[in-house]
Amino acid sequence: MECLFGITGKDFTLLAADTTSARSIVVMKGNENKSRILNEHTVMLFTGEPGDTVNFAEYIQRNIQLYKIRNGMDLSPKAAANFTRRELADSLRSRHPYAVNMLLGGFDVKTNTPQLYWVDYLGAMASLPYGAQGYGAYFCTSLMDRYHYADMDLEEAKELMRRCIQELKTRFIVNLPRFMVKVVDKDGIKDIEL
């Protein structure tokens, strides 16, 4: 019942995740953080089995920080996504695979381009201009397909994100009252309100 959204624009990546933690018919928490900051210009949103998501996200976050300490430079969003995909694929072939789906978004400061990567629990990865994970994908992928274009400014992307959230509130049987929204650009990562 979780929803993750990502939109790239002219010079930013906009990411949103619901904050509800639910199991079966019970809402256990309404302020769950389903994101991890991997470095100054990369954010990972995750959904899946509760224990797996937090464990895997922290493992990836710590290893990317270790890479920076050892090598003196940050991984680009593309490199972070490839590392994450490889770790998921390796865990799939072990006795204890992780059941985690993700969106990795960021801004590559070397090429000055926003980037968004869709990664699923089977280790499949795709670079996308916009994407969704969870049940929100059923309702909002068509909206993003219709209204997204490459040179969107931040206000247009925020309006598209509002449309997606409103569509969920209108059509989805589950109530997802709050979303945590982050924008990543050349200046770094910021939390914003819609």
PDB file of N, CA and C in Angstrom, residues 125-174:
ATOM      1  N   MET A 125      16.814  -2.611 -13.065  1.00  0.00           N
ATOM      2  CA  MET A 125      16.995  -1.172 -12.927  1.00  0.00           C
ATOM      3  C   MET A 125      16.704  -0.490 -14.260  1.00  0.00           C
ATOM      4  N   ALA A 126      16.098   0.693 -14.177  1.00  0.00           N
ATOM      5  CA  ALA A 126      15.835   1.483 -15.374  1.00  0.00           C
ATOM      6  C   ALA A 126      16.009   2.957 -15.039  1.00  0.00           C
ATOM      7  N   SER A 127      16.589   3.694 -15.977  1.00  0.00           N
ATOM      8  CA  SER A 127      16.691   5.152 -15.846  1.00  0.00           C
ATOM      9  C   SER A 127      15.448   5.746 -16.490  1.00  0.00           C
ATOM     10  N   LEU A 128      14.749   6.623 -15.753  1.00  0.00           N
ATOM     11  CA  LEU A 128      13.463   7.134 -16.204  1.00  0.00           C
ATOM     12  C   LEU A 128      13.376   8.652 -16.023  1.00  0.00           C
ATOM     13  N   PRO A 129      12.565   9.325 -16.833  1.00  0.00           N
ATOM     14  CA  PRO A 129      12.306  10.749 -16.585  1.00  0.00           C
ATOM     15  C   PRO A 129      11.311  10.945 -15.439  1.00  0.00           C
ATOM     16  N   TYR A 130      10.471   9.962 -15.204  1.00  0.00           N
ATOM     17  CA  TYR A 130       9.514   9.962 -14.097  1.00  0.00           C
ATOM     18  C   TYR A 130       9.210   8.513 -13.755  1.00  0.00           C
ATOM     19  N   GLY A 131       8.789   8.264 -12.519  1.00  0.00           N
ATOM     20  CA  GLY A 131       8.500   6.892 -12.154  1.00  0.00           C
ATOM     21  C   GLY A 131       7.737   6.806 -10.850  1.00  0.00           C
ATOM     22  N   ALA A 132       7.219   5.623 -10.586  1.00  0.00           N
ATOM     23  CA  ALA A 132       6.475   5.366  -9.357  1.00  0.00           C
ATOM     24  C   ALA A 132       6.699   3.919  -8.942  1.00  0.00           C
ATOM     25  N   GLN A 133       6.638   3.680  -7.654  1.00  0.00           N
ATOM     26  CA  GLN A 133       6.703   2.335  -7.088  1.00  0.00           C
ATOM     27  C   GLN A 133       5.493   2.163  -6.184  1.00  0.00           C
ATOM     28  N   GLY A 134       5.061   0.946  -6.010  1.00  0.00           N
ATOM     29  CA  GLY A 134       3.925   0.663  -5.150  1.00  0.00           C
ATOM     30  C   GLY A 134       2.610   0.814  -5.893  1.00  0.00           C
ATOM     31  N   TYR A 135       1.519   0.830  -5.134  1.00  0.00           N
ATOM     32  CA  TYR A 135       0.198   0.934  -5.739  1.00  0.00           C
ATOM     33  C   TYR A 135      -0.020   2.272  -6.432  1.00  0.00           C
ATOM     34  N   GLY A 136       0.714   3.290  -6.050  1.00  0.00           N
ATOM     35  CA  GLY A 136       0.584   4.595  -6.694  1.00  0.00           C
ATOM     36  C   GLY A 136       0.899   4.545  -8.184  1.00  0.00           C
ATOM     37  N   ALA A 137       1.716   3.599  -8.591  1.00  0.00           N
ATOM     38  CA  ALA A 137       2.064   3.473 -10.007  1.00  0.00           C
ATOM     39  C   ALA A 137       0.837   3.159 -10.863  1.00  0.00           C
ATOM     40  N   TYR A 138      -0.113   2.400 -10.310  1.00  0.00           N
ATOM     41  CA  TYR A 138      -1.323   2.054 -11.060  1.00  0.00           C
ATOM     42  C   TYR A 138      -2.166   3.294 -11.373  1.00  0.00           C
ATOM     43  N   PHE A 139      -2.137   4.253 -10.476  1.00  0.00           N
ATOM     44  CA  PHE A 139      -2.996   5.418 -10.617  1.00  0.00           C
ATOM     45  C   PHE A 139      -2.302   6.610 -11.276  1.00  0.00           C
ATOM     46  N   CYS A 140      -1.005   6.718 -11.114  1.00  0.00           N
ATOM     47  CA  CYS A 140      -0.344   7.969 -11.468  1.00  0.00           C
ATOM     48  C   CYS A 140       0.632   7.915 -12.637  1.00  0.00           C
ATOM     49  N   THR A 141       0.993   6.735 -13.093  1.00  0.00           N
ATOM     50  CA  THR A 141       1.915   6.664 -14.227  1.00  0.00           C
ATOM     51  C   THR A 141       1.310   7.322 -15.465  1.00  0.00           C
ATOM     52  N   SER A 142       0.015   7.138 -15.677  1.00  0.00           N
ATOM     53  CA  SER A 142      -0.633   7.755 -16.838  1.00  0.00           C
ATOM     54  C   SER A 142      -0.672   9.278 -16.709  1.00  0.00           C
ATOM     55  N   LEU A 143      -0.857   9.779 -15.491  1.00  0.00           N
ATOM     56  CA  LEU A 143      -0.817  11.234 -15.279  1.00  0.00           C
ATOM     57  C   LEU A 143       0.564  11.794 -15.598  1.00  0.00           C
ATOM     58  N   MET A 144       1.585  11.113 -15.112  1.00  0.00           N
ATOM     59  CA  MET A 144       2.946  11.568 -15.386  1.00  0.00           C
ATOM     60  C   MET A 144       3.253  11.486 -16.879  1.00  0.00           C
ATOM     61  N   ASP A 145       2.773  10.437 -17.519  1.00  0.00           N
ATOM     62  CA  ASP A 145       2.989  10.276 -18.951  1.00  0.00           C
ATOM     63  C   ASP A 145       2.360  11.423 -19.739  1.00  0.00           C
ATOM     64  N   ARG A 146       1.202  11.854 -19.311  1.00  0.00           N
ATOM     65  CA  ARG A 146       0.502  12.909 -20.034  1.00  0.00           C
ATOM     66  C   ARG A 146       1.089  14.299 -19.783  1.00  0.00           C
ATOM     67  N   TYR A 147       1.449  14.599 -18.536  1.00  0.00           N
ATOM     68  CA  TYR A 147       1.814  15.971 -18.181  1.00  0.00           C
ATOM     69  C   TYR A 147       3.308  16.225 -18.019  1.00  0.00           C
ATOM     70  N   HIS A 148       4.129  15.200 -18.006  1.00  0.00           N
ATOM     71  CA  HIS A 148       5.568  15.414 -17.847  1.00  0.00           C
ATOM     72  C   HIS A 148       6.210  15.810 -19.172  1.00  0.00           C
ATOM     73  N   TYR A 149       7.150  16.727 -19.110  1.00  0.00           N
ATOM     74  CA  TYR A 149       8.016  17.017 -20.242  1.00  0.00           C
ATOM     75  C   TYR A 149       9.399  17.376 -19.708  1.00  0.00           C
ATOM     76  N   ALA A 150      10.410  17.271 -20.542  1.00  0.00           N
ATOM     77  CA  ALA A 150      11.801  17.321 -20.091  1.00  0.00           C
ATOM     78  C   ALA A 150      12.200  18.641 -19.438  1.00  0.00           C
ATOM     79  N   ASP A 151      11.688  19.758 -19.899  1.00  0.00           N
ATOM     80  CA  ASP A 151      12.132  21.058 -19.384  1.00  0.00           C
ATOM     81  C   ASP A 151      11.184  21.653 -18.352  1.00  0.00           C
ATOM     82  N   MET A 152      10.526  20.813 -17.573  1.00  0.00           N
ATOM     83  CA  MET A 152       9.625  21.314 -16.527  1.00  0.00           C
ATOM     84  C   MET A 152      10.406  22.142 -15.516  1.00  0.00           C
ATOM     85  N   ASP A 153       9.790  23.224 -15.036  1.00  0.00           N
ATOM     86  CA  ASP A 153      10.399  23.930 -13.914  1.00  0.00           C
ATOM     87  C   ASP A 153       9.851  23.337 -12.621  1.00  0.00           C
ATOM     88  N   LEU A 154      10.378  23.770 -11.493  1.00  0.00           N
ATOM     89  CA  LEU A 154      10.027  23.158 -10.212  1.00  0.00           C
ATOM     90  C   LEU A 154       8.546  23.335  -9.878  1.00  0.00           C
ATOM     91  N   GLU A 155       7.976  24.488 -10.172  1.00  0.00           N
ATOM     92  CA  GLU A 155       6.561  24.720  -9.860  1.00  0.00           C
ATOM     93  C   GLU A 155       5.649  23.797 -10.666  1.00  0.00           C
ATOM     94  N   GLU A 156       5.998  23.563 -11.932  1.00  0.00           N
ATOM     95  CA  GLU A 156       5.202  22.643 -12.758  1.00  0.00           C
ATOM     96  C   GLU A 156       5.311  21.208 -12.243  1.00  0.00           C
ATOM     97  N   ALA A 157       6.508  20.825 -11.810  1.00  0.00           N
ATOM     98  CA  ALA A 157       6.689  19.467 -11.263  1.00  0.00           C
ATOM     99  C   ALA A 157       5.936  19.308  -9.943  1.00  0.00           C
ATOM    100  N   LYS A 158       5.939  20.341  -9.120  1.00  0.00           N
ATOM    101  CA  LYS A 158       5.187  20.278  -7.867  1.00  0.00           C
ATOM    102  C   LYS A 158       3.688  20.160  -8.147  1.00  0.00           C
ATOM    103  N   GLU A 159       3.222  20.867  -9.163  1.00  0.00           N
ATOM    104  CA  GLU A 159       1.806  20.771  -9.521  1.00  0.00           C
ATOM    105  C   GLU A 159       1.467  19.363 -10.017  1.00  0.00           C
ATOM    106  N   LEU A 160       2.350  18.753 -10.803  1.00  0.00           N
ATOM    107  CA  LEU A 160       2.137  17.375 -11.256  1.00  0.00           C
ATOM    108  C   LEU A 160       2.136  16.410 -10.065  1.00  0.00           C
ATOM    109  N   MET A 161       3.027  16.628  -9.108  1.00  0.00           N
ATOM    110  CA  MET A 161       3.055  15.781  -7.919  1.00  0.00           C
ATOM    111  C   MET A 161       1.760  15.942  -7.120  1.00  0.00           C
ATOM    112  N   ARG A 162       1.264  17.176  -7.025  1.00  0.00           N
ATOM    113  CA  ARG A 162      -0.016  17.405  -6.337  1.00  0.00           C
ATOM    114  C   ARG A 162      -1.146  16.655  -7.038  1.00  0.00           C
ATOM    115  N   ARG A 163      -1.139  16.661  -8.366  1.00  0.00           N
ATOM    116  CA  ARG A 163      -2.160  15.933  -9.126  1.00  0.00           C
ATOM    117  C   ARG A 163      -2.102  14.442  -8.821  1.00  0.00           C
ATOM    118  N   CYS A 164      -0.887  13.903  -8.757  1.00  0.00           N
ATOM    119  CA  CYS A 164      -0.728  12.473  -8.464  1.00  0.00           C
ATOM    120  C   CYS A 164      -1.268  12.140  -7.080  1.00  0.00           C
ATOM    121  N   ILE A 165      -0.935  12.953  -6.098  1.00  0.00           N
ATOM    122  CA  ILE A 165      -1.400  12.707  -4.733  1.00  0.00           C
ATOM    123  C   ILE A 165      -2.910  12.865  -4.649  1.00  0.00           C
ATOM    124  N   GLN A 166      -3.453  13.854  -5.345  1.00  0.00           N
ATOM    125  CA  GLN A 166      -4.904  14.037  -5.351  1.00  0.00           C
ATOM    126  C   GLN A 166      -5.602  12.854  -6.017  1.00  0.00           C
ATOM    127  N   GLU A 167      -5.006  12.327  -7.068  1.00  0.00           N
ATOM    128  CA  GLU A 167      -5.571  11.145  -7.736  1.00  0.00           C
ATOM    129  C   GLU A 167      -5.628   9.959  -6.778  1.00  0.00           C
ATOM    130  N   LEU A 168      -4.571   9.774  -5.973  1.00  0.00           N
ATOM    131  CA  LEU A 168      -4.581   8.709  -4.969  1.00  0.00           C
ATOM    132  C   LEU A 168      -5.683   8.930  -3.945  1.00  0.00           C
ATOM    133  N   LYS A 169      -5.830  10.158  -3.494  1.00  0.00           N
ATOM    134  CA  LYS A 169      -6.860  10.447  -2.485  1.00  0.00           C
ATOM    135  C   LYS A 169      -8.258  10.231  -3.051  1.00  0.00           C
ATOM    136  N   THR A 170      -8.429  10.434  -4.354  1.00  0.00           N
ATOM    137  CA  THR A 170      -9.733  10.268  -4.984  1.00  0.00           C
ATOM    138  C   THR A 170     -10.036   8.806  -5.285  1.00  0.00           C
ATOM    139  N   ARG A 171      -9.075   8.072  -5.829  1.00  0.00           N
ATOM    140  CA  ARG A 171      -9.341   6.749  -6.379  1.00  0.00           C
ATOM    141  C   ARG A 171      -8.868   5.566  -5.543  1.00  0.00           C
ATOM    142  N   PHE A 172      -7.828   5.756  -4.742  1.00  0.00           N
ATOM    143  CA  PHE A 172      -7.243   4.642  -3.987  1.00  0.00           C
ATOM    144  C   PHE A 172      -8.037   4.413  -2.712  1.00  0.00           C
ATOM    145  N   ILE A 173      -8.348   3.157  -2.422  1.00  0.00           N
ATOM    146  CA  ILE A 173      -9.179   2.823  -1.269  1.00  0.00           C
ATOM    147  C   ILE A 173      -8.468   3.091   0.057  1.00  0.00           C
ATOM    148  N   VAL A 174      -7.153   3.074   0.063  1.00  0.00           N
ATOM    149  CA  VAL A 174      -6.367   3.285   1.277  1.00  0.00           C
ATOM    150  C   VAL A 174      -6.083   4.776   1.452  1.00  0.00           C
TER     151      VAL A 174
END
